[in-house]
Coordinates of C-alpha atoms and ligand atoms in Angstrom, one line a residue:
X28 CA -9.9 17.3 11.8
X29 CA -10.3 19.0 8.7
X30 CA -8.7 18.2 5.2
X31 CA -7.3 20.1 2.0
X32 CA -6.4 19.1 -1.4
X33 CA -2.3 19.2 -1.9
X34 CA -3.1 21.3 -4.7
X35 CA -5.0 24.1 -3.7
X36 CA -7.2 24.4 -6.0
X37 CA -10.1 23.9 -4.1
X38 CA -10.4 26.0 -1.5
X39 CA -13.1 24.3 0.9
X40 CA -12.0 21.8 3.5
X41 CA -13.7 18.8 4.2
X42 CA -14.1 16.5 7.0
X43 CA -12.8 13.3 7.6
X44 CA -15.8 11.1 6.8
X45 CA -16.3 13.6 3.5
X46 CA -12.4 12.8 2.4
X47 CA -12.7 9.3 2.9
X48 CA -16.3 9.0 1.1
X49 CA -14.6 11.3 -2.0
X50 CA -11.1 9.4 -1.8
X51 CA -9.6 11.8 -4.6
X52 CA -9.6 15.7 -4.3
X53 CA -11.4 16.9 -7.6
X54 CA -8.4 19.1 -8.3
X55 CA -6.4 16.0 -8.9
X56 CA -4.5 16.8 -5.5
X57 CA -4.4 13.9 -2.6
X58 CA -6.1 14.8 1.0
X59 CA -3.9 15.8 4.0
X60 CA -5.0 17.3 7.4
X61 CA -5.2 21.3 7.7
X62 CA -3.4 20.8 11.1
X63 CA -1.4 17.6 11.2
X64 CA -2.6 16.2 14.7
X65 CA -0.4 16.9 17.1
X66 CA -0.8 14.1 19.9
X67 CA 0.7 12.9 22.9
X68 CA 2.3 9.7 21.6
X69 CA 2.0 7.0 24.5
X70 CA 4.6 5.4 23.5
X71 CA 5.8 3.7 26.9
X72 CA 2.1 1.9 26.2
X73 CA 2.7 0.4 23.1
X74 CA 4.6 -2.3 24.4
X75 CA 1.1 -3.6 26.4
X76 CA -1.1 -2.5 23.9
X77 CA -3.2 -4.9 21.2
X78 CA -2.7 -4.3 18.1
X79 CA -6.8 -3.4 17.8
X80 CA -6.3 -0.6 21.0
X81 CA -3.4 1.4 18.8
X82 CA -5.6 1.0 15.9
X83 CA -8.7 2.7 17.8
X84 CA -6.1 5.4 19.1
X85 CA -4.5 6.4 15.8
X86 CA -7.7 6.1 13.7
X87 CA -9.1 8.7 16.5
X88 CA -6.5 11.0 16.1
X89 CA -7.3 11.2 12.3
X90 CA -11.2 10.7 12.0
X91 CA -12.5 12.6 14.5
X92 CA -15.7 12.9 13.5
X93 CA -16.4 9.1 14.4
X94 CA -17.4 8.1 17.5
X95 CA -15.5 6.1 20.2
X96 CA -18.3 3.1 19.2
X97 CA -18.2 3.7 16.0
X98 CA -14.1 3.1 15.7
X99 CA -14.4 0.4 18.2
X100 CA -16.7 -1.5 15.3
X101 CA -14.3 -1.1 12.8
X102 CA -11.4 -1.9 14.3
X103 CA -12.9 -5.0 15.8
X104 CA -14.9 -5.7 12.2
X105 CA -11.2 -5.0 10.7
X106 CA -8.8 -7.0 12.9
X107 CA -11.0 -10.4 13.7
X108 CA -10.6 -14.0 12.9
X109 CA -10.1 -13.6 9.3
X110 CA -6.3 -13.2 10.4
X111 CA -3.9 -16.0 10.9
X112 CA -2.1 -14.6 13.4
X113 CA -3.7 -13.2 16.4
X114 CA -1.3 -10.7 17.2
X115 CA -2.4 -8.9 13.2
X116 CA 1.3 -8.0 12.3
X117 CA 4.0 -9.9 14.1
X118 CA 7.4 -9.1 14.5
X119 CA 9.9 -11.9 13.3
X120 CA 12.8 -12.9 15.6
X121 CA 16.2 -11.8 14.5
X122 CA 17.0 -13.2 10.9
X123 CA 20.4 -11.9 9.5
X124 CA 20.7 -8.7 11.4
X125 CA 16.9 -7.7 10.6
X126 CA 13.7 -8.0 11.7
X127 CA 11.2 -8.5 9.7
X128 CA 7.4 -6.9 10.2
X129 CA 5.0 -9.6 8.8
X130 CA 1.9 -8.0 7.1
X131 CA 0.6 -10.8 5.1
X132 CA -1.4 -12.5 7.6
X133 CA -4.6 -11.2 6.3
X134 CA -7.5 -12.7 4.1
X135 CA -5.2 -12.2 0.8
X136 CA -1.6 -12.8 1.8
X137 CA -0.2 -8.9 1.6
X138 CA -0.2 -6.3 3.5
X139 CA -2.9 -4.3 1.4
X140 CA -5.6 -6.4 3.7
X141 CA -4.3 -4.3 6.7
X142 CA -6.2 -0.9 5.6
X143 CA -8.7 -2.6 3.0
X144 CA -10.0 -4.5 6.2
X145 CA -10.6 -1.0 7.5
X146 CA -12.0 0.7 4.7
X147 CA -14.9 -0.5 4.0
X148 CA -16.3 -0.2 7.1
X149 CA -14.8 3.1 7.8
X150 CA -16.6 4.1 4.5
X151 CA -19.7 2.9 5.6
X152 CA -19.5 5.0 8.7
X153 CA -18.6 8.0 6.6
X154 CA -21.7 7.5 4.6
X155 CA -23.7 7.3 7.6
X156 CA -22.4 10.4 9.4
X157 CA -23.3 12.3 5.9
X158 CA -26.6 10.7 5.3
X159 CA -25.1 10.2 2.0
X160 CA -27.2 7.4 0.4
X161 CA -25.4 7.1 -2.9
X162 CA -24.4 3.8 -4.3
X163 CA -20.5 4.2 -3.7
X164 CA -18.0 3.0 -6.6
X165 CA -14.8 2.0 -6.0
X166 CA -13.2 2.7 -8.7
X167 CA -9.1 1.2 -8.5
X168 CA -5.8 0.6 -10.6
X169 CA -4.0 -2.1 -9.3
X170 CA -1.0 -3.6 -9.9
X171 CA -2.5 -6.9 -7.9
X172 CA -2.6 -7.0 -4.3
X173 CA -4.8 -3.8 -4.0
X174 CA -7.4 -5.6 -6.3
X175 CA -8.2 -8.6 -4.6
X176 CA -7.7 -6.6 -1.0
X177 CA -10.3 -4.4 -1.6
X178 CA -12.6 -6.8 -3.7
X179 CA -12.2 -8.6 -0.2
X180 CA -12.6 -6.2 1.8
X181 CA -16.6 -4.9 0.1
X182 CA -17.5 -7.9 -0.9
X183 CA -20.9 -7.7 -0.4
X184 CA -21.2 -5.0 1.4
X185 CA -24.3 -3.0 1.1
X186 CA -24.5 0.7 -1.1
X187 CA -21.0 -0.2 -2.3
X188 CA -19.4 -1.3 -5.7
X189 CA -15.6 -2.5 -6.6
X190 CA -14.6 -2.1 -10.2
X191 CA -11.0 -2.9 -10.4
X192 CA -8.7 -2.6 -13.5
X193 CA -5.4 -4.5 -13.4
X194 CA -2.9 -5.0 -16.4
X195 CA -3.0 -7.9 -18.4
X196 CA 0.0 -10.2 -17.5
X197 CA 1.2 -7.8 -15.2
X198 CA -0.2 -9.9 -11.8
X199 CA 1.0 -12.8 -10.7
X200 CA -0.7 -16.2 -11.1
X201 CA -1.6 -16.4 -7.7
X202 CA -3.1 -12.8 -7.8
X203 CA -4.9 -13.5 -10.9
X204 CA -6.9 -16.3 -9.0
X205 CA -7.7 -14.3 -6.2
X206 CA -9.0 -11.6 -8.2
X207 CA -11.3 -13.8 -10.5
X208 CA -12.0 -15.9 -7.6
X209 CA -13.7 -13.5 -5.3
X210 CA -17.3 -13.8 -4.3
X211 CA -19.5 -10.9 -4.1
X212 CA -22.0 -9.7 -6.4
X213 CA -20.8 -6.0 -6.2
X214 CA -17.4 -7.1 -7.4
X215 CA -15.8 -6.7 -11.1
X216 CA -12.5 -7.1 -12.4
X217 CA -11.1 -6.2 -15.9
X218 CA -7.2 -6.3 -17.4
X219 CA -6.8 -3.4 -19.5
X220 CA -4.2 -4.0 -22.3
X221 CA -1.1 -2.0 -20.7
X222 CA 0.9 -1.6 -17.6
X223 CA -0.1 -0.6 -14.2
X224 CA 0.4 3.2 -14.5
X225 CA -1.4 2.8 -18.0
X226 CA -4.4 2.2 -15.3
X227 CA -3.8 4.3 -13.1
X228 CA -3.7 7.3 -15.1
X229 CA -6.3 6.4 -17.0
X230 CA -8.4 6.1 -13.5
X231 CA -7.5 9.1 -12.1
X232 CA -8.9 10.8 -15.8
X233 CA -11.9 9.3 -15.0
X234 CA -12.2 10.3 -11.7
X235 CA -11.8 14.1 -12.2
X236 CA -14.0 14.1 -16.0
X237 CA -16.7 16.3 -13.9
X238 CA -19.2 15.7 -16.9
X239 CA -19.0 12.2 -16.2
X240 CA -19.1 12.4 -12.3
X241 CA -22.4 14.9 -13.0
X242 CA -23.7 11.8 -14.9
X243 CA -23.3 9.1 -12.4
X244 CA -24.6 11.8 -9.4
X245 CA -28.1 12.5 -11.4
X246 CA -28.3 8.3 -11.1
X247 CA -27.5 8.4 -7.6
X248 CA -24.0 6.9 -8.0
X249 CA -20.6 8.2 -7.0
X250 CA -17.0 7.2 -7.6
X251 CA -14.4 6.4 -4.5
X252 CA -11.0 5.6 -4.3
X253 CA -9.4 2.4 -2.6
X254 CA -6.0 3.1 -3.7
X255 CA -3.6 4.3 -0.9
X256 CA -4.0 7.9 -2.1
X257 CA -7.3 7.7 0.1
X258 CA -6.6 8.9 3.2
X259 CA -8.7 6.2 4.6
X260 CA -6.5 3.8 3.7
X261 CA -3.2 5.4 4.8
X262 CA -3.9 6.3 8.2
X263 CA -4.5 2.6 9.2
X264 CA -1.2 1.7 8.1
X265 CA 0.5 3.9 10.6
X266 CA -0.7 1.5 13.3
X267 CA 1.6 -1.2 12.2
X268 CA 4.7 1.1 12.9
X269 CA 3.9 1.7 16.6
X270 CA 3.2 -1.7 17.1
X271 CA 6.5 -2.9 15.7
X272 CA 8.3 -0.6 18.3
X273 CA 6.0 -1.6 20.6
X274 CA 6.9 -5.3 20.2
X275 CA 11.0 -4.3 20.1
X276 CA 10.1 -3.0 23.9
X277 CA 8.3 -5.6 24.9
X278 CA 10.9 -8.3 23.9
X279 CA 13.5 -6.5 25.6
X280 CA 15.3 -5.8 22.3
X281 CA 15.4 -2.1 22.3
X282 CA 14.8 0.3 25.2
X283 CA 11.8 2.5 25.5
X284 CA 12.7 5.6 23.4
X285 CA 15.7 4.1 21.3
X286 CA 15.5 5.1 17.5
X287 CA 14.6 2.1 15.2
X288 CA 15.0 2.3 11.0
X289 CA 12.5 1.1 8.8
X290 CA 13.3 -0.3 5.2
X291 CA 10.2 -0.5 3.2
X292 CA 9.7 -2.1 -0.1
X293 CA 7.6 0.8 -2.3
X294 CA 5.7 1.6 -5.3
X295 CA 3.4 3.7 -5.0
X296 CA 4.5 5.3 -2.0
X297 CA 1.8 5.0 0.5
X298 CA 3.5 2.2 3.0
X299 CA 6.3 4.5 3.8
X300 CA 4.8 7.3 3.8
X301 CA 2.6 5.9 6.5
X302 CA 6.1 5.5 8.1
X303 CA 7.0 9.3 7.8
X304 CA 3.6 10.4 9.6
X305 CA 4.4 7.8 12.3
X306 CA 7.6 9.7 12.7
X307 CA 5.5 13.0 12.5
X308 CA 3.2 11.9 15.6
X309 CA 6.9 11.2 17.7
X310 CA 7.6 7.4 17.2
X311 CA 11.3 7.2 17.8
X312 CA 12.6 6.6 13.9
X313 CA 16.0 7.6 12.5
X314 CA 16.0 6.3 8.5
X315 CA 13.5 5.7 6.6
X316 CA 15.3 3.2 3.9
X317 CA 13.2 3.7 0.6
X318 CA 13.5 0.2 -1.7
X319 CA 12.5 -0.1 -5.1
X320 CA 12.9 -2.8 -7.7
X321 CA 14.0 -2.3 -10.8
X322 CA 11.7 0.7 -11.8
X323 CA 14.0 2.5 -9.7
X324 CA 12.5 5.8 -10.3
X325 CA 12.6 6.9 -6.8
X326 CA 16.0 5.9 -6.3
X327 CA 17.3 8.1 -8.2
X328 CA 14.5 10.7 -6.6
X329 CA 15.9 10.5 -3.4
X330 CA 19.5 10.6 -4.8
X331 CA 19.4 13.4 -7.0
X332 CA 16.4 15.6 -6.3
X333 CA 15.2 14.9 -10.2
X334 CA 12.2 12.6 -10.5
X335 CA 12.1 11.2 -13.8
X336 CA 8.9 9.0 -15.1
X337 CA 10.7 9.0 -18.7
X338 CA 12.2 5.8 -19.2
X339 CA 11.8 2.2 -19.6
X340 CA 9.6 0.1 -17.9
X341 CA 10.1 -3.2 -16.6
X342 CA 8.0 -6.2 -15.2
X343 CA 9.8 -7.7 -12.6
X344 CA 9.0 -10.6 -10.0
X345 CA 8.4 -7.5 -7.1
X346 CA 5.2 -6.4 -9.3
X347 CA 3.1 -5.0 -6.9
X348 CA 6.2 -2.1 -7.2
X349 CA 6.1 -1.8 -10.7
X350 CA 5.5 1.6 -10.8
X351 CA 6.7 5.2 -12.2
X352 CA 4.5 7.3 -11.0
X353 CA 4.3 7.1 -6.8
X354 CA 1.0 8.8 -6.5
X355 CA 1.6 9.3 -2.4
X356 CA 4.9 10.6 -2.5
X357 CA 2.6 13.7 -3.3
X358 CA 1.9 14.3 0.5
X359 CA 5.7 13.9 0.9
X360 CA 6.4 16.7 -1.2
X361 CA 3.6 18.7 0.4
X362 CA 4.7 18.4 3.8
X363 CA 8.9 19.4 2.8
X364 CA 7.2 22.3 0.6
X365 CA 5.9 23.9 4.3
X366 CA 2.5 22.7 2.8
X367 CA 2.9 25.4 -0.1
X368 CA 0.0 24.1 -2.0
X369 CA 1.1 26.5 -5.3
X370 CA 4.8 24.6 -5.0
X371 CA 3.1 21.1 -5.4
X372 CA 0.3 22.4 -7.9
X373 CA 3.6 23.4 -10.0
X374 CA 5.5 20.2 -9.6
X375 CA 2.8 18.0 -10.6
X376 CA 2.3 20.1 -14.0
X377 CA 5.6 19.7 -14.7
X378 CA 4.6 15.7 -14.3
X379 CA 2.2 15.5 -15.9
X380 CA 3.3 17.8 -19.3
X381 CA 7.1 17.2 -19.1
X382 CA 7.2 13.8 -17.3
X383 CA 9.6 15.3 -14.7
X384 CA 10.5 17.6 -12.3
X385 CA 12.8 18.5 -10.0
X386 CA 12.4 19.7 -6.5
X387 CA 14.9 22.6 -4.4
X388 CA 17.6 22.8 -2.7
X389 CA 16.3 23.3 0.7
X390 CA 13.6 20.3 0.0
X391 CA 16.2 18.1 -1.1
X392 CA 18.2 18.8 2.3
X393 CA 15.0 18.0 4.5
X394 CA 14.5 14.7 2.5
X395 CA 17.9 13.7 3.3
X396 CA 17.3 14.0 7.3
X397 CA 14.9 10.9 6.9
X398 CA 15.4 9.1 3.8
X399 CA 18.2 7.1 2.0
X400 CA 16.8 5.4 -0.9
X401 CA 18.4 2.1 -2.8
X402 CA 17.3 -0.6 -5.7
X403 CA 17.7 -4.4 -6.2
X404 CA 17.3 -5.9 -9.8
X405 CA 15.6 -9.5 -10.0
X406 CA 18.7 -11.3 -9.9
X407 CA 19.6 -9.6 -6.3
X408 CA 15.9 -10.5 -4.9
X409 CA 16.5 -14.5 -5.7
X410 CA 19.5 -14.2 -4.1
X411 CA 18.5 -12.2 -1.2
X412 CA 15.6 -14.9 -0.8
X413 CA 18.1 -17.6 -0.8
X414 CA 20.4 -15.7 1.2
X415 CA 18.0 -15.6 4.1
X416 CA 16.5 -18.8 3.4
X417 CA 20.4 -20.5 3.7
X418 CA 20.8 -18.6 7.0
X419 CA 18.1 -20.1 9.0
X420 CA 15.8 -21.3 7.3
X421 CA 13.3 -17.8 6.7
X422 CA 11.1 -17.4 3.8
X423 CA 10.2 -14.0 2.2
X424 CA 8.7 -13.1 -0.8
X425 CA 10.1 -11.1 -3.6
X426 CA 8.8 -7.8 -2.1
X427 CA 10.3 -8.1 1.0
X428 CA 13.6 -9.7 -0.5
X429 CA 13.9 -5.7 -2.4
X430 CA 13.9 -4.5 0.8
X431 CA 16.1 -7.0 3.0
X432 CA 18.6 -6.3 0.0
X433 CA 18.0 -2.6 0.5
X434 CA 19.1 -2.3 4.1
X435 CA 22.4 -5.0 3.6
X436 CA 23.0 -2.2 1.1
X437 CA 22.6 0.3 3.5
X438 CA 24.0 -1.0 6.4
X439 CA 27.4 -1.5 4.5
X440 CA 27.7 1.6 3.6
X441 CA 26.6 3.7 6.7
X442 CA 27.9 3.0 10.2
X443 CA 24.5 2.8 11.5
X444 CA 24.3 1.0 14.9
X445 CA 20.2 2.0 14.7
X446 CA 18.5 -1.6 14.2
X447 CA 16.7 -1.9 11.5
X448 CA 12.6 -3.2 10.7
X449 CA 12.3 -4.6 7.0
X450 CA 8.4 -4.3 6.7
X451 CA 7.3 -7.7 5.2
X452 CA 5.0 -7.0 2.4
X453 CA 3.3 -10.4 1.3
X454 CA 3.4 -13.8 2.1
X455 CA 6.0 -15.9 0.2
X456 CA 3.4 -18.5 -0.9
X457 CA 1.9 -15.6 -2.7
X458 CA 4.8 -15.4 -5.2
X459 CA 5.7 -19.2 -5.4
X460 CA 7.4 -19.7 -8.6
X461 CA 10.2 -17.0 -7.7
X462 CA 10.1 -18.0 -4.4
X463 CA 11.3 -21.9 -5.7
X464 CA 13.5 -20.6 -8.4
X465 CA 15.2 -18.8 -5.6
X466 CA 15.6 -21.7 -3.4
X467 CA 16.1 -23.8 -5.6
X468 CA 18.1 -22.4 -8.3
X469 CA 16.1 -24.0 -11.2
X470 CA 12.9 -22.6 -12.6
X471 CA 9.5 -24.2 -10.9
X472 CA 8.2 -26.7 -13.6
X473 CA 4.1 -25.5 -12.9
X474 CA 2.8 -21.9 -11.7
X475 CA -0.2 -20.7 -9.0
X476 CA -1.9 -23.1 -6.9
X477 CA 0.9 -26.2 -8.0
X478 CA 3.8 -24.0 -7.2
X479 CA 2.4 -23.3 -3.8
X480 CA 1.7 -27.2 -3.2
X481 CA 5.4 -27.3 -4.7
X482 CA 7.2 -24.7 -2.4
X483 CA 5.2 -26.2 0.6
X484 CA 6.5 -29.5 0.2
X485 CA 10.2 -27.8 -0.9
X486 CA 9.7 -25.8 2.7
X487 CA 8.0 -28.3 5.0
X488 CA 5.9 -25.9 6.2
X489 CA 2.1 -26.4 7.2
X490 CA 0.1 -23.8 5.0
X491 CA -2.0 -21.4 6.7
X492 CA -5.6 -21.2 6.4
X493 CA -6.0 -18.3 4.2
X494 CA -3.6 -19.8 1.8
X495 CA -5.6 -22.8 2.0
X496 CA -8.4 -21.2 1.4
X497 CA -7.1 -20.4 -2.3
X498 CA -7.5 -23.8 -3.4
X499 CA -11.4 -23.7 -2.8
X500 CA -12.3 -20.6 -4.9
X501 CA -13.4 -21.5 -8.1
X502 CA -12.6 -18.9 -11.0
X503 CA -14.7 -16.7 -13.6
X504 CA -13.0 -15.8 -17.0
X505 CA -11.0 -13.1 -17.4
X506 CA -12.0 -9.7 -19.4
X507 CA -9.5 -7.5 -21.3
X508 CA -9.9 -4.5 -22.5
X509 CA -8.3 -1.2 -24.2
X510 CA -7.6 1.4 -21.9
X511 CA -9.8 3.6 -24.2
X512 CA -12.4 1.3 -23.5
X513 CA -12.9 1.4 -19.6
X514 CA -15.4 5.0 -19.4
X515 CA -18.2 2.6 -21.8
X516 CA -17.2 0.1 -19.9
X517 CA -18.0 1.3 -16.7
X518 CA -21.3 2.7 -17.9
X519 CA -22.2 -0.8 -19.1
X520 CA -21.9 -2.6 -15.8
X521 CA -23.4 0.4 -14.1
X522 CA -26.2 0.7 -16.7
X523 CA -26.2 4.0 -17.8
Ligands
PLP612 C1 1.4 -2.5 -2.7 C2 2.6 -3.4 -2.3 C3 3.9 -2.8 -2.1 C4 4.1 -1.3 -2.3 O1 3.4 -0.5 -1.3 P1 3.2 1.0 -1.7 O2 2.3 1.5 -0.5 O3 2.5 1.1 -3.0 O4 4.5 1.7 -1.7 C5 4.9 -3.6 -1.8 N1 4.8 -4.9 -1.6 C6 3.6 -5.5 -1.8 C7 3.5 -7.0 -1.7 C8 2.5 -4.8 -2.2 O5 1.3 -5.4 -2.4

């Protein structure tokens, strides 16, 4: 397996430990495979199979270069007892006409622990395979969950460094103690004075200032990428796709090669898109149901062809979608463009100097045969989580609330008889206060760790471990910063 830059602009292809150790293609473009694998999809074993064995299957399709061992360890490293649920991602019963795919099961209550569980290791591998001894540093933008998921998952481990940037008052209060609460010597986190896309453009400058990247080379450093546009980190989030179908079969509650729909709560486009590649290798999907919050920028993408970054943005209680600019929805474009490198090269100037572009006629058309694409404002996701909650007594969190709203929307409109799998993005307990105001219709008197104790004894529900687990970290202070500020302030905590 061999990988290019979307954008073309390179022309040398690298290999799959080289794109995960680089994480960002220096042209600005995202990584995708020369030659999308083309694989026999066993897909009358994924009813039998662990969630680990379709894991080792998929990562081999994509990362060839590892060895059979070598993805064995990771998957095993990845997918262990630091989960609450052995079976990694379970599939909810029926709960008003849905399923819902629980991700949040890992060490920091969202599904961002699912590929920053593999990373890590897989990078370590990568560094291995290239006798690259270079102190690695992850360098991320996060809007929460990705911070504390991939302070988590290198924490501590050898020849790497996290330096995450998140925006100030844009997490949660539950995310903010995670993130100042993690352990690891190798670990920083900073708020930059702005919003999430405030840090991420100002991250993905920093990654490409080759002056810069010359610097931290001659002192045996080098920058990565955690964020989903490392391909490192989206090709373990395929897995949980087969394994949901997998689990329909095995229940009895589709047959073996019946089309399911996925509605997927999305910011910066990397969970779905996961869902498009699964589709790609054969899994039986019809719709892919695209759900934003109220930053509904992709919304209107998939409704009109235009994509639009220009307008206001909002906080909402779904922040981990806060975004306007869906980095992975790159690769999307890429593959609808026939892989036309130049096409994408264009659009993403037009992005980045007008704020906008629009795509043709012929993409739009190709979009339409997968996607449909819907928004629910804050008021809609509390009463979507007390919609559900009333039903049967099924908690989600705000995340996953956008997207049960989503595909109501949907299903109202279409006569779609396809069922339908709301991926479940974090764990409710990770959002209390909306999660309370929802339920309980009047605003949660305390925040963080007492709203959780709160909505536990609201719920009467045993917490699980790793929520537990919150109330023993102790905290360090935060840091904020200008955005202007974070280049001299990575050279500070690197020394340079
Ligand atoms: C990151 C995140 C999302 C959005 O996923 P993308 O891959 O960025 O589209 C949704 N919900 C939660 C809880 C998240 O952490």
């Amino acid at each position: 397996m061999q990988y290019r830059s979307t954008r073309g602009q390179i022309t040398e292809t690298l290999n799959s430990p080289q794109a995960v150790i680089q994480g960002l293609a220096p042209d600005g473009g995202l990584f995708v495979p020369v030659n999308f694998p083309q694989v026999d999809l066993p897909l009358p074993n994924l009813a039998t199979m662990s969630y680990q064995a379709i894991a080792e299957l998929v990562l081999g399709w994509f990362f060839d270069d590892l060895s059979k061992d070598q993805l064995h360890q990771i998957v095993q490293g990845a997918y262990g007892s630091q989960w609450d649920d052995a079976t990694i991602a379970p599939l909810s019963k029926e709960h008003a006409g849905n399923y819902y795919l629980e991700l949040f099961h890992g060490p920091t209550l969202a599904f961002k622990d699912i590929a920053l569980q593999v990373l890590p290791r897989l990078m370590q591998k990568a560094l291995t395979i290239e006798k690259n001894s270079n102190e690695i540093i992850i360098l991320t933008a996060t809007s929460g969950d990705t911070g504390t998921a991939s302070m988590r998952g290198f924490s501590d481990q050898d020849g790497t460094r996290v330096i995450v940037f998140y925006p100030h008052g844009g997490v949660s209060p539950v995310q903010l103690r995670q993130m100042l609460g993690q352990r690891g010597d190798n670990l920083t986190a900073i708020a930059i004075e702005g919003n999430f896309d405030d840090a991420q453009t100002a991250v993905k400058t920093i990654f490409n200032d080759q002056s810069f990247n010359d610097q931290l080379l001659a002192n045996g450093f080098q920058f990565s990428s955690a964020n989903s546009m490392n391909i490192g980190r989206l090709i373990p989030q395929i897995v949980y796709y087969l394994s949901a179908y997998g689990q329909l079969v095995r229940r009895g509650d589709i047959k073996l090669g019946n089309e399911v729909n996925f509605t997927v709560p999305t910011g910066n486009f990397g969970d779905i898109l996961a869902g498009y590649y699964a589709k790609k290798l054969g899994l039986p999907i019809n719709r892919l149901i695209c759900a934003s919050d109220e930053n509904n920028v992709l919304t209107d993408f998939f409704n009109t062809g235009h994509y639009d970054r220009q307008r206001p943005f909002f906080l909402t209680n779904s922040p981990a979608m806060d975004i306007l600019v869906s980095s992975n929805l790159e690769r999307l474009l890429f593959d609808i463009y026939d892989e036309s490198a130049p096409s994408i090269n264009q659009l993403m100037e037009q992005l980045k100097n007008d704020g906008k572009y629009s795509i043709n006629a012929g993409a739009r058309a190709k979009l339409h045969t997968h996607f449909n694409a819907g928004f629910a404002t804050q008021q809609e996701v509390q009463r979507e989580i007390k919609r559900i909650y009333q039903q049967d007594g099924y908690v989600i969190d705000p995340h996953t609330a956008v997207a049960s709203f989503g595909a109501n929307e949907y299903y109202s409109a279409n006569n779609d008889p396809t069922p339908n799998v709301i991926i479940s993005t974090a764990s409710p307990y990770k959002f209390p206060e909306t999660v309370y105001q929802a339920i309980t219709d009047k605003q949660s008197p305390v925040t963080g760790l007492y709203a959780i104790t709160e909505l536990c004894q609201l719920l009467k529900q045993p917490l699980s471990p790793n929520v537990q687990q919150l109330f023993e970290q102790s905290q360090k202070n935060e840091q904020v910063i200008q955005p202007d500020q974070m280049k001299p302030t990575i050279r500070q905590i690197l020394q340079l």
